[in-house]
Tab-separated table of C-alpha atoms in Angstrom:
chain	number	residue	atom	x	y	z
N	1	UNK	CA	45.789	-10.319	1.774
N	2	UNK	CA	43.556	-13.057	1.179
N	3	UNK	CA	42.235	-12.898	4.739
N	4	UNK	CA	41.830	-8.931	5.174
N	5	UNK	CA	39.229	-9.566	2.453
N	6	UNK	CA	37.419	-12.473	4.446
N	7	UNK	CA	37.580	-9.931	7.347
N	8	UNK	CA	35.967	-7.228	4.970
N	9	UNK	CA	33.559	-8.876	4.139
N	10	UNK	CA	32.614	-10.402	7.385
N	11	UNK	CA	32.725	-6.455	9.124
N	12	UNK	CA	29.829	-6.365	6.161
N	13	UNK	CA	27.969	-9.343	7.516
N	14	UNK	CA	28.891	-8.968	11.007
N	15	UNK	CA	25.205	-8.143	12.307
N	16	UNK	CA	23.279	-10.268	10.241
N	17	UNK	CA	25.450	-12.766	11.955
N	18	UNK	CA	24.717	-11.305	15.282
N	19	UNK	CA	21.156	-11.094	14.334
N	20	UNK	CA	21.467	-14.742	13.325
N	21	UNK	CA	20.028	-14.167	9.931
N	22	UNK	CA	22.290	-15.824	7.588
N	23	UNK	CA	22.266	-19.355	6.421
N	24	UNK	CA	23.378	-22.273	8.310
N	25	UNK	CA	26.286	-23.117	6.096
N	26	UNK	CA	27.246	-19.165	6.736
N	27	UNK	CA	26.986	-18.743	10.223
N	28	UNK	CA	29.374	-22.166	10.558
N	29	UNK	CA	31.639	-19.968	8.115
N	30	UNK	CA	32.006	-17.109	9.990
N	31	UNK	CA	31.451	-18.813	13.219
N	32	UNK	CA	35.329	-20.807	12.722
N	33	UNK	CA	36.121	-17.561	11.209
N	34	UNK	CA	35.871	-15.807	14.222
N	35	UNK	CA	37.325	-18.450	16.206
N	36	UNK	CA	40.328	-18.304	14.407
N	37	UNK	CA	40.242	-14.466	13.523
N	38	UNK	CA	41.643	-11.927	16.310
N	39	UNK	CA	40.288	-9.031	14.696
N	40	UNK	CA	37.204	-10.092	13.663
N	41	UNK	CA	36.450	-11.598	17.032
N	42	UNK	CA	37.250	-8.473	18.479
N	43	UNK	CA	35.046	-7.026	16.145
N	44	UNK	CA	32.311	-8.759	17.024
N	45	UNK	CA	33.110	-8.129	20.573
N	46	UNK	CA	33.130	-4.431	20.311
N	47	UNK	CA	29.651	-4.775	18.201
N	48	UNK	CA	27.727	-6.894	21.110
N	49	UNK	CA	29.375	-4.676	23.691
N	50	UNK	CA	27.980	-1.475	22.602
N	51	UNK	CA	24.223	-2.887	21.802
N	52	UNK	CA	24.153	-4.507	24.816
N	53	UNK	CA	25.211	-1.464	26.867
N	54	UNK	CA	22.660	0.741	24.576
N	55	UNK	CA	20.057	-2.372	25.397
N	56	UNK	CA	20.686	-1.751	28.940
N	57	UNK	CA	19.605	1.425	29.071
N	58	UNK	CA	15.938	1.513	30.593
N	59	UNK	CA	13.336	2.384	28.115
N	60	UNK	CA	11.162	5.442	28.411
N	61	UNK	CA	7.620	4.722	29.144
N	62	UNK	CA	4.145	6.875	28.649
N	63	UNK	CA	2.606	8.681	31.367
N	64	UNK	CA	-0.725	5.828	32.552
N	65	UNK	CA	-2.954	8.324	32.501
N	66	UNK	CA	-1.762	9.917	29.046
N	67	UNK	CA	-1.889	6.125	27.883
N	68	UNK	CA	-5.480	5.478	28.663
N	69	UNK	CA	-6.787	8.819	27.376
N	70	UNK	CA	-4.565	8.023	24.510
N	71	UNK	CA	-5.964	4.817	23.680
N	72	UNK	CA	-9.792	6.636	24.505
N	73	UNK	CA	-9.615	8.395	21.717
N	74	UNK	CA	-8.434	5.885	19.088
N	75	UNK	CA	-11.787	3.436	20.046
N	76	UNK	CA	-13.487	6.420	19.165
N	77	UNK	CA	-12.362	6.729	15.994
N	78	UNK	CA	-14.561	5.223	13.376
N	79	UNK	CA	-13.368	2.129	12.209
N	80	UNK	CA	-14.095	1.779	7.916
N	81	UNK	CA	-16.637	-1.547	8.974
N	82	UNK	CA	-18.661	-1.925	5.389
N	83	UNK	CA	-15.372	-3.771	3.830
N	84	UNK	CA	-14.873	-6.568	7.348
N	85	UNK	CA	-16.781	-9.246	5.333
N	86	UNK	CA	-14.528	-8.636	2.620
N	87	UNK	CA	-11.656	-8.603	4.835
N	88	UNK	CA	-12.684	-12.464	5.767
N	89	UNK	CA	-13.595	-13.769	3.210
N	90	UNK	CA	-9.649	-12.827	1.957
N	91	UNK	CA	-8.555	-13.881	4.589
N	92	UNK	CA	-10.642	-17.137	4.577
N	93	UNK	CA	-9.597	-17.801	1.039
N	94	UNK	CA	-5.423	-18.165	2.030
N	95	UNK	CA	-5.690	-21.887	0.217
N	96	UNK	CA	-5.474	-19.806	-3.089
N	97	UNK	CA	-2.301	-19.251	-4.453
N	98	UNK	CA	-3.221	-15.781	-6.235
N	99	UNK	CA	-6.220	-14.941	-4.219
N	100	UNK	CA	-5.871	-11.166	-5.305
N	101	UNK	CA	-6.654	-11.981	-8.632
N	102	UNK	CA	-9.312	-14.645	-7.983
N	103	UNK	CA	-11.399	-12.311	-6.500
N	104	UNK	CA	-10.656	-9.497	-8.575
N	105	UNK	CA	-12.382	-12.196	-11.350
N	106	UNK	CA	-15.159	-12.770	-8.879
N	107	UNK	CA	-16.610	-9.150	-8.776
N	108	UNK	CA	-16.112	-8.328	-12.172
N	109	UNK	CA	-18.024	-12.116	-12.817
N	110	UNK	CA	-20.652	-10.509	-10.554
N	111	UNK	CA	-20.439	-7.028	-11.831
N	112	UNK	CA	-21.670	-8.502	-15.348
N	113	UNK	CA	-23.253	-10.671	-13.867
N	114	UNK	CA	-25.434	-8.078	-11.982
N	115	UNK	CA	-25.678	-5.788	-15.150
N	116	UNK	CA	-27.932	-8.605	-16.885
N	117	UNK	CA	-29.915	-8.941	-14.315
N	118	UNK	CA	-30.536	-5.691	-13.708
N	119	UNK	CA	-30.657	-5.476	-17.425
N	120	UNK	CA	-34.596	-4.736	-18.915
N	121	UNK	CA	-35.432	-6.126	-22.737
N	122	UNK	CA	-38.098	-4.317	-23.020
N	123	UNK	CA	-37.850	-1.216	-25.404
N	124	UNK	CA	-37.408	-2.598	-29.316
N	125	UNK	CA	-40.557	-1.943	-29.711
N	126	UNK	CA	-39.507	1.368	-29.655
N	127	UNK	CA	-36.863	1.256	-32.175
N	128	UNK	CA	-38.957	-1.825	-34.814
N	129	UNK	CA	-41.279	1.453	-36.313
N	130	UNK	CA	-38.386	3.224	-37.224
N	131	UNK	CA	-36.488	0.602	-37.935
N	132	UNK	CA	-39.189	-0.927	-40.810
N	133	UNK	CA	-39.053	2.833	-42.024
N	134	UNK	CA	-35.825	2.808	-42.256
N	135	UNK	CA	-35.794	0.145	-44.205
N	136	UNK	CA	-38.286	1.007	-46.393
N	137	UNK	CA	-36.101	3.935	-47.175
N	138	UNK	CA	-33.604	2.148	-47.621
N	139	UNK	CA	-34.435	-0.276	-50.363
N	140	UNK	CA	-36.109	2.567	-52.244
N	141	UNK	CA	-32.021	4.165	-51.745
N	142	UNK	CA	-30.220	0.382	-52.705
N	143	UNK	CA	-31.976	0.506	-55.827
N	144	UNK	CA	-31.376	4.060	-56.741
N	145	UNK	CA	-27.957	3.426	-55.850
N	146	UNK	CA	-28.259	0.615	-58.282
N	147	UNK	CA	-29.718	2.506	-61.245
N	148	UNK	CA	-26.505	5.053	-60.434
N	149	UNK	CA	-29.938	7.934	-59.956
N	150	UNK	CA	-27.982	10.320	-58.071
N	151	UNK	CA	-30.832	13.144	-57.462
N	152	UNK	CA	-32.810	9.885	-56.472
N	153	UNK	CA	-30.780	8.512	-53.878
N	154	UNK	CA	-30.492	12.064	-52.508
N	155	UNK	CA	-34.117	12.695	-52.158
N	156	UNK	CA	-34.960	9.698	-50.341
N	157	UNK	CA	-35.603	10.658	-46.212
N	158	UNK	CA	-35.003	8.928	-43.553
N	159	UNK	CA	-37.033	9.352	-39.864
N	160	UNK	CA	-34.378	11.025	-37.340
N	161	UNK	CA	-31.904	9.868	-35.465
N	162	UNK	CA	-32.932	7.377	-32.648
N	163	UNK	CA	-31.773	7.336	-29.804
N	164	UNK	CA	-29.177	4.841	-28.428
N	165	UNK	CA	-28.242	3.242	-24.718
N	166	UNK	CA	-25.498	6.022	-24.185
N	167	UNK	CA	-29.199	8.389	-23.904
N	168	UNK	CA	-30.548	6.125	-21.735
N	169	UNK	CA	-33.704	6.263	-24.305
N	170	UNK	CA	-33.010	2.542	-25.533
N	171	UNK	CA	-32.201	-0.378	-22.451
N	172	UNK	CA	-32.387	-3.360	-24.356
N	173	UNK	CA	-28.918	-4.456	-25.900
N	174	UNK	CA	-30.616	-5.429	-29.611
N	175	UNK	CA	-32.506	-2.510	-30.230
N	176	UNK	CA	-29.204	-0.573	-29.057
N	177	UNK	CA	-27.680	-2.154	-32.251
N	178	UNK	CA	-30.480	-1.685	-33.918
N	179	UNK	CA	-30.643	1.876	-33.509
N	180	UNK	CA	-26.497	2.373	-33.580
N	181	UNK	CA	-27.211	0.706	-37.270
N	182	UNK	CA	-30.330	3.284	-37.956
N	183	UNK	CA	-27.903	6.058	-37.502
N	184	UNK	CA	-24.926	5.265	-39.319
N	185	UNK	CA	-27.227	4.148	-42.241
N	186	UNK	CA	-28.397	7.849	-41.459
N	187	UNK	CA	-25.282	9.039	-41.709
N	188	UNK	CA	-23.902	7.485	-44.503
N	189	UNK	CA	-27.035	8.890	-46.627
N	190	UNK	CA	-26.455	12.389	-45.000
N	191	UNK	CA	-23.238	12.709	-46.509
N	192	UNK	CA	-24.290	11.810	-50.123
N	193	UNK	CA	-27.046	14.524	-49.679
N	194	UNK	CA	-24.694	16.626	-48.209
N	195	UNK	CA	-22.747	16.611	-52.053
N	196	UNK	CA	-24.030	19.250	-54.278
N	197	UNK	CA	-24.596	19.265	-57.931
N	198	UNK	CA	-21.391	20.517	-58.798
N	199	UNK	CA	-19.537	18.454	-56.627
N	200	UNK	CA	-20.749	14.897	-57.594
N	201	UNK	CA	-17.352	13.281	-58.626
N	202	UNK	CA	-18.093	9.767	-60.336
N	203	UNK	CA	-15.421	7.980	-57.553
N	204	UNK	CA	-16.467	9.920	-53.963
N	205	UNK	CA	-20.114	9.060	-55.348
N	206	UNK	CA	-19.523	5.803	-56.197
N	207	UNK	CA	-17.414	5.409	-52.936
N	208	UNK	CA	-20.375	6.970	-50.379
N	209	UNK	CA	-22.467	4.598	-52.614
N	210	UNK	CA	-20.695	1.545	-50.926
N	211	UNK	CA	-20.362	3.086	-48.282
N	212	UNK	CA	-24.292	3.636	-47.848
N	213	UNK	CA	-25.103	0.261	-49.241
N	214	UNK	CA	-23.340	-1.646	-46.639
N	215	UNK	CA	-24.641	0.331	-43.855
N	216	UNK	CA	-27.694	-0.649	-45.072
N	217	UNK	CA	-26.462	-4.360	-44.915
N	218	UNK	CA	-25.607	-4.175	-41.935
N	219	UNK	CA	-28.627	-2.446	-40.922
N	220	UNK	CA	-31.133	-5.110	-42.626
N	221	UNK	CA	-28.550	-8.290	-40.440
N	222	UNK	CA	-29.127	-6.371	-37.069
N	223	UNK	CA	-32.507	-6.901	-38.019
N	224	UNK	CA	-32.585	-10.446	-39.111
N	225	UNK	CA	-30.942	-11.603	-36.079
N	226	UNK	CA	-33.550	-9.515	-34.450
N	227	UNK	CA	-36.830	-10.728	-33.959
N	228	UNK	CA	-38.789	-7.772	-33.977
Q	1	UNK	CA	2.752	-18.437	24.723
Q	2	UNK	CA	2.637	-14.894	23.838
Q	3	UNK	CA	2.192	-14.962	20.456
Q	4	UNK	CA	-1.371	-17.064	21.031
Q	5	UNK	CA	-1.856	-13.623	23.385
Q	6	UNK	CA	-1.367	-11.142	21.017
Q	7	UNK	CA	-3.688	-13.484	18.432
Q	8	UNK	CA	-6.719	-13.359	20.958
Q	9	UNK	CA	-6.233	-9.856	21.906
Q	10	UNK	CA	-5.964	-8.909	17.948
Q	11	UNK	CA	-8.986	-10.380	16.902
Q	12	UNK	CA	-10.831	-8.938	19.871
Q	13	UNK	CA	-9.748	-5.470	18.996
Q	14	UNK	CA	-10.996	-6.590	15.560
Q	15	UNK	CA	-14.861	-7.146	17.465
Q	16	UNK	CA	-14.271	-3.373	18.516
Q	17	UNK	CA	-12.750	-3.925	22.554
Q	18	UNK	CA	-11.101	-1.053	23.774
Q	19	UNK	CA	-10.102	-2.800	26.627
Q	20	UNK	CA	-8.182	-5.612	24.478
Q	21	UNK	CA	-6.744	-2.743	22.135
Q	22	UNK	CA	-4.897	-0.956	25.476
Q	23	UNK	CA	-3.729	-4.618	26.966
Q	24	UNK	CA	-2.633	-5.338	22.987
Q	25	UNK	CA	-0.518	-2.078	22.934
Q	26	UNK	CA	0.389	-2.531	26.225
Q	27	UNK	CA	2.277	-5.172	25.091
Q	28	UNK	CA	5.042	-3.281	22.843
Q	29	UNK	CA	3.982	0.190	25.059
Q	30	UNK	CA	7.726	1.186	26.458
Q	31	UNK	CA	9.975	-0.112	23.472
Q	32	UNK	CA	7.154	1.593	20.960
Q	33	UNK	CA	7.824	5.009	23.022
Q	34	UNK	CA	11.024	4.802	23.577
Q	35	UNK	CA	11.632	4.261	19.672
Q	36	UNK	CA	9.352	7.345	18.616
Q	37	UNK	CA	11.119	9.419	22.021
Q	38	UNK	CA	14.385	9.272	19.897
Q	39	UNK	CA	13.522	9.482	16.693
Q	40	UNK	CA	10.968	12.057	16.815
Q	41	UNK	CA	14.285	14.213	20.008
Q	42	UNK	CA	11.158	15.598	21.684
Q	43	UNK	CA	8.496	14.510	23.913
Q	44	UNK	CA	5.199	16.415	22.279
Q	45	UNK	CA	6.280	15.189	19.144
Q	46	UNK	CA	6.357	11.838	20.740
Q	47	UNK	CA	2.979	12.113	21.896
Q	48	UNK	CA	1.050	13.408	18.881
Q	49	UNK	CA	2.920	10.647	16.972
Q	50	UNK	CA	2.140	7.797	19.979
Q	51	UNK	CA	-1.475	9.431	18.486
Q	52	UNK	CA	-1.480	9.331	15.371
Q	53	UNK	CA	-0.130	5.552	15.511
Q	54	UNK	CA	-2.862	4.288	17.833
Q	55	UNK	CA	-5.720	5.896	16.082
Q	56	UNK	CA	-3.314	4.676	12.835
Q	57	UNK	CA	-3.516	0.748	14.521
Q	58	UNK	CA	-7.310	0.780	15.814
Q	59	UNK	CA	-8.307	1.647	12.174
Q	60	UNK	CA	-6.483	-1.095	10.353
Q	61	UNK	CA	-6.287	-4.023	12.391
Q	62	UNK	CA	-8.544	-5.763	10.595
Q	63	UNK	CA	-6.025	-5.380	7.464
Q	64	UNK	CA	-2.978	-6.693	9.822
Q	65	UNK	CA	-1.863	-10.605	8.254
Q	66	UNK	CA	-1.268	-12.907	10.495
Q	67	UNK	CA	2.091	-13.518	9.109
Q	68	UNK	CA	3.256	-10.524	9.546
Q	69	UNK	CA	4.808	-9.756	13.144
Q	70	UNK	CA	2.899	-7.705	14.855
Q	71	UNK	CA	5.104	-5.856	16.256
Q	72	UNK	CA	6.866	-5.247	12.923
Q	73	UNK	CA	3.729	-3.882	11.594
Q	74	UNK	CA	2.981	-1.451	14.260
Q	75	UNK	CA	6.837	-0.581	14.090
Q	76	UNK	CA	6.200	0.305	10.661
Q	77	UNK	CA	3.110	2.053	10.814
Q	78	UNK	CA	4.714	3.795	14.212
Q	79	UNK	CA	7.854	4.652	11.788
Q	80	UNK	CA	5.635	5.866	8.916
Q	81	UNK	CA	3.385	8.787	11.348
Q	82	UNK	CA	7.028	9.618	12.162
Q	83	UNK	CA	8.765	10.379	9.744
Q	84	UNK	CA	5.054	12.266	8.147
Q	85	UNK	CA	5.299	14.054	11.468
Q	86	UNK	CA	9.156	14.803	11.590
Q	87	UNK	CA	8.614	16.172	7.716
Q	88	UNK	CA	5.556	18.718	8.843
Q	89	UNK	CA	7.421	20.212	11.444
Q	90	UNK	CA	10.325	20.133	9.841
Q	91	UNK	CA	11.718	19.007	13.801
Q	92	UNK	CA	16.145	18.281	14.124
Q	93	UNK	CA	16.220	16.546	17.160
Q	94	UNK	CA	17.454	17.691	19.881
Q	95	UNK	CA	18.923	15.907	22.949
Q	96	UNK	CA	16.439	14.693	25.159
Q	97	UNK	CA	15.987	16.480	28.716
Q	98	UNK	CA	17.389	13.714	31.603
Q	99	UNK	CA	14.607	14.899	33.977
Q	100	UNK	CA	11.768	13.953	31.793
Q	101	UNK	CA	12.789	10.746	31.457
Q	102	UNK	CA	13.645	10.651	35.318
Q	103	UNK	CA	10.270	11.091	35.567
Q	104	UNK	CA	9.007	8.082	32.961
Q	105	UNK	CA	11.572	5.500	33.855
Q	106	UNK	CA	10.485	2.360	34.565
Q	107	UNK	CA	13.819	0.713	36.297
Q	108	UNK	CA	13.776	0.532	39.797
Q	109	UNK	CA	16.775	-0.393	40.753
Q	110	UNK	CA	18.264	3.256	42.509
Q	111	UNK	CA	21.290	2.601	41.099
Q	112	UNK	CA	21.147	1.190	37.932
Q	113	UNK	CA	18.661	4.634	37.035
Q	114	UNK	CA	21.664	6.338	38.535
Q	115	UNK	CA	23.929	4.061	35.813
Q	116	UNK	CA	21.168	4.058	33.229
Q	117	UNK	CA	20.404	7.905	33.244
Q	118	UNK	CA	24.301	9.053	32.554
Q	119	UNK	CA	23.616	6.704	29.937
Q	120	UNK	CA	20.383	7.966	28.469
Q	121	UNK	CA	21.666	11.174	28.587
Q	122	UNK	CA	25.261	10.379	26.442
Q	123	UNK	CA	23.548	7.913	24.039
Q	124	UNK	CA	20.974	9.991	23.349
Q	125	UNK	CA	22.733	12.597	22.625
Q	126	UNK	CA	25.070	10.472	20.461
Q	127	UNK	CA	21.942	8.880	18.885
Q	128	UNK	CA	20.160	12.036	18.018
Q	129	UNK	CA	23.204	13.124	16.477
Q	130	UNK	CA	23.251	10.550	13.731
Q	131	UNK	CA	22.419	11.127	10.129
Q	132	UNK	CA	18.547	10.302	9.276
Q	133	UNK	CA	18.540	7.548	7.982
Q	134	UNK	CA	21.717	5.705	10.067
Q	135	UNK	CA	19.136	6.842	13.252
Q	136	UNK	CA	16.611	5.232	11.479
Q	137	UNK	CA	18.090	1.878	11.185
Q	138	UNK	CA	19.929	1.451	14.524
Q	139	UNK	CA	16.584	2.695	16.230
Q	140	UNK	CA	13.785	-0.026	14.169
Q	141	UNK	CA	16.513	-2.766	15.384
Q	142	UNK	CA	17.183	-1.643	18.427
Q	143	UNK	CA	13.330	-1.070	19.990
Q	144	UNK	CA	11.524	-2.466	16.773
Q	145	UNK	CA	13.130	-6.473	17.004
Q	146	UNK	CA	12.976	-5.673	12.882
Q	147	UNK	CA	15.336	-7.544	10.441
Q	148	UNK	CA	17.464	-6.292	8.564
Q	149	UNK	CA	15.321	-6.955	5.141
Q	150	UNK	CA	12.378	-5.667	7.699
Q	151	UNK	CA	13.422	-2.757	7.425
Q	152	UNK	CA	15.051	-2.277	4.331
Q	153	UNK	CA	11.464	-2.930	2.864
Q	154	UNK	CA	10.173	-0.072	5.363
Q	155	UNK	CA	12.956	2.332	4.395
Q	156	UNK	CA	12.905	1.467	0.974
Q	157	UNK	CA	16.208	0.788	0.193
Q	158	UNK	CA	18.607	-2.183	-0.752
Q	159	UNK	CA	19.463	-4.337	2.143
Q	160	UNK	CA	23.403	-3.707	1.268
Q	161	UNK	CA	22.928	-0.151	2.106
Q	162	UNK	CA	20.521	-0.534	4.996
Q	163	UNK	CA	23.691	-2.658	6.620
Q	164	UNK	CA	25.834	0.173	5.592
Q	165	UNK	CA	23.727	2.646	7.778
Q	166	UNK	CA	23.912	0.031	10.968
Q	167	UNK	CA	27.227	-0.172	10.549
Q	168	UNK	CA	28.342	3.292	9.946
Q	169	UNK	CA	25.280	4.103	13.200
Q	170	UNK	CA	27.598	1.304	15.208
Q	171	UNK	CA	31.124	3.321	14.561
Q	172	UNK	CA	29.954	6.140	15.310
Q	173	UNK	CA	28.352	5.684	18.513
Q	174	UNK	CA	31.438	4.040	19.370
Q	175	UNK	CA	33.861	6.679	18.514
Q	176	UNK	CA	31.792	9.102	20.801
Q	177	UNK	CA	31.260	7.403	23.963
Q	178	UNK	CA	35.196	6.640	23.214
Q	179	UNK	CA	35.613	10.700	23.074
Q	180	UNK	CA	33.334	10.648	26.271
Q	181	UNK	CA	35.094	7.899	27.887
Q	182	UNK	CA	31.811	5.985	28.604
Q	183	UNK	CA	33.698	2.703	27.147
C-alpha cells in the first residue's frame, strides 16, 4: 500500500526527474526507488522511449528563400530606438537590488527639479496690488465684524477674482498662494453678502463672520511670509 | 561556446545588424518552425506566425534580459503569437500532410527519412488531436527546451497542473501509438 503511494508520487514527479529539475536529494531518492521498483522503472522506460521516439522525428524546416524574405521584412520594421539609452541605463544599474524603484524615484526627482528649473518666479507683481486692496478692505470688514455691524460688512467691496495658477495667469508659487487666499476671502465675504436682512440669523451670521476672519488672517499670514 | 556566440549575435542585433539577426534565428529556426507547425496545424498559419514572431523578436530584442535563456524568451514570444493567431482565425489543428513535410524535412538519410515520415504522420496526427493545453505543454517541452517551471509561467498555470498536462499528453500518445501498433 505504502509502495503504491510512493509509485503514485513518482508518476507525479517523473517529468521533473527526467528533466533533472528536482533537488539533488530528491533525485537520489527517486533513483534508488526506480532501481528497486519494477513498475516505476518500466514507467520511466516507457516515458523516456516515447520522448526519444518523438525526438527522432526529423524537424521541419522553412525554405531558405522564404526565411530570408521574412528576416528582411522583420528588420524593415521600426524599432523604438528612443528608449535605447534607458535600456542601457537600466542594464548598467544591474547591481541595484530594486533597480526599477530606484529608476522610478530618480525619474520623479528629475521631474520635480525640471519643474522648478522651468518655473518663472515673476508675476508676484501682478498679485501684489490686488492683495493690498484686499487687505485694506479686509481690515474694514474685520473691524465691522468686531462691531457686529452687519450692514457695513455687507457693504465692503473687494476687487474681483484673482487668476490663480490653473488659469496660467499667475506663474509664481507665492503669488498663487496669495491669489488663492484673496479668492477665499472674497468667497467668505460673498457668503455674508448673500444673506439678506431677513435671514441674517445671529448664529449663522457669526459663523460666517468667523470664517471670514479666519480667511483674512490666513491671507495676512501669507502676505507676511511673501515679501511684495 | 554557443552561448557566447548567441550573446554576440544579440548585441549585434541590438545595433541593427540584420545579418546577425538572421544568424541568431538560424540557431533555433528548425525547432521553432517545427513547434509552430505542430501547434498551428497548418503550414500557412505557421508561416504567418513565424513572420510575426520574427518581427516581435526584432522589435523587442532590446528588452531581452541576458539572465533568461534566449530560447525560452524566443519560444514564449512565438507561443503567445501563435495562441493569438489561433484564437483569431479559430483554426482547429488539422492533420499535417506528410508530402509537405517531405519537401522540407532536413534528414538526409533516405531510410530514416522514410521511417521519420511514417512516424511523423502518425505522431503528427496524435499530437494534433491532443487537448489544447496538453498539446501546448508537450510541444513547449519538446521543442522549446523549456523547463516545466518556465512553461507554467508562460501559460499561466500552476506547476502541478502543467505536470499533469504533460502526464496525460504522454499517456494519450502512448495509448494512440499502441492502437496503431507503432510501439
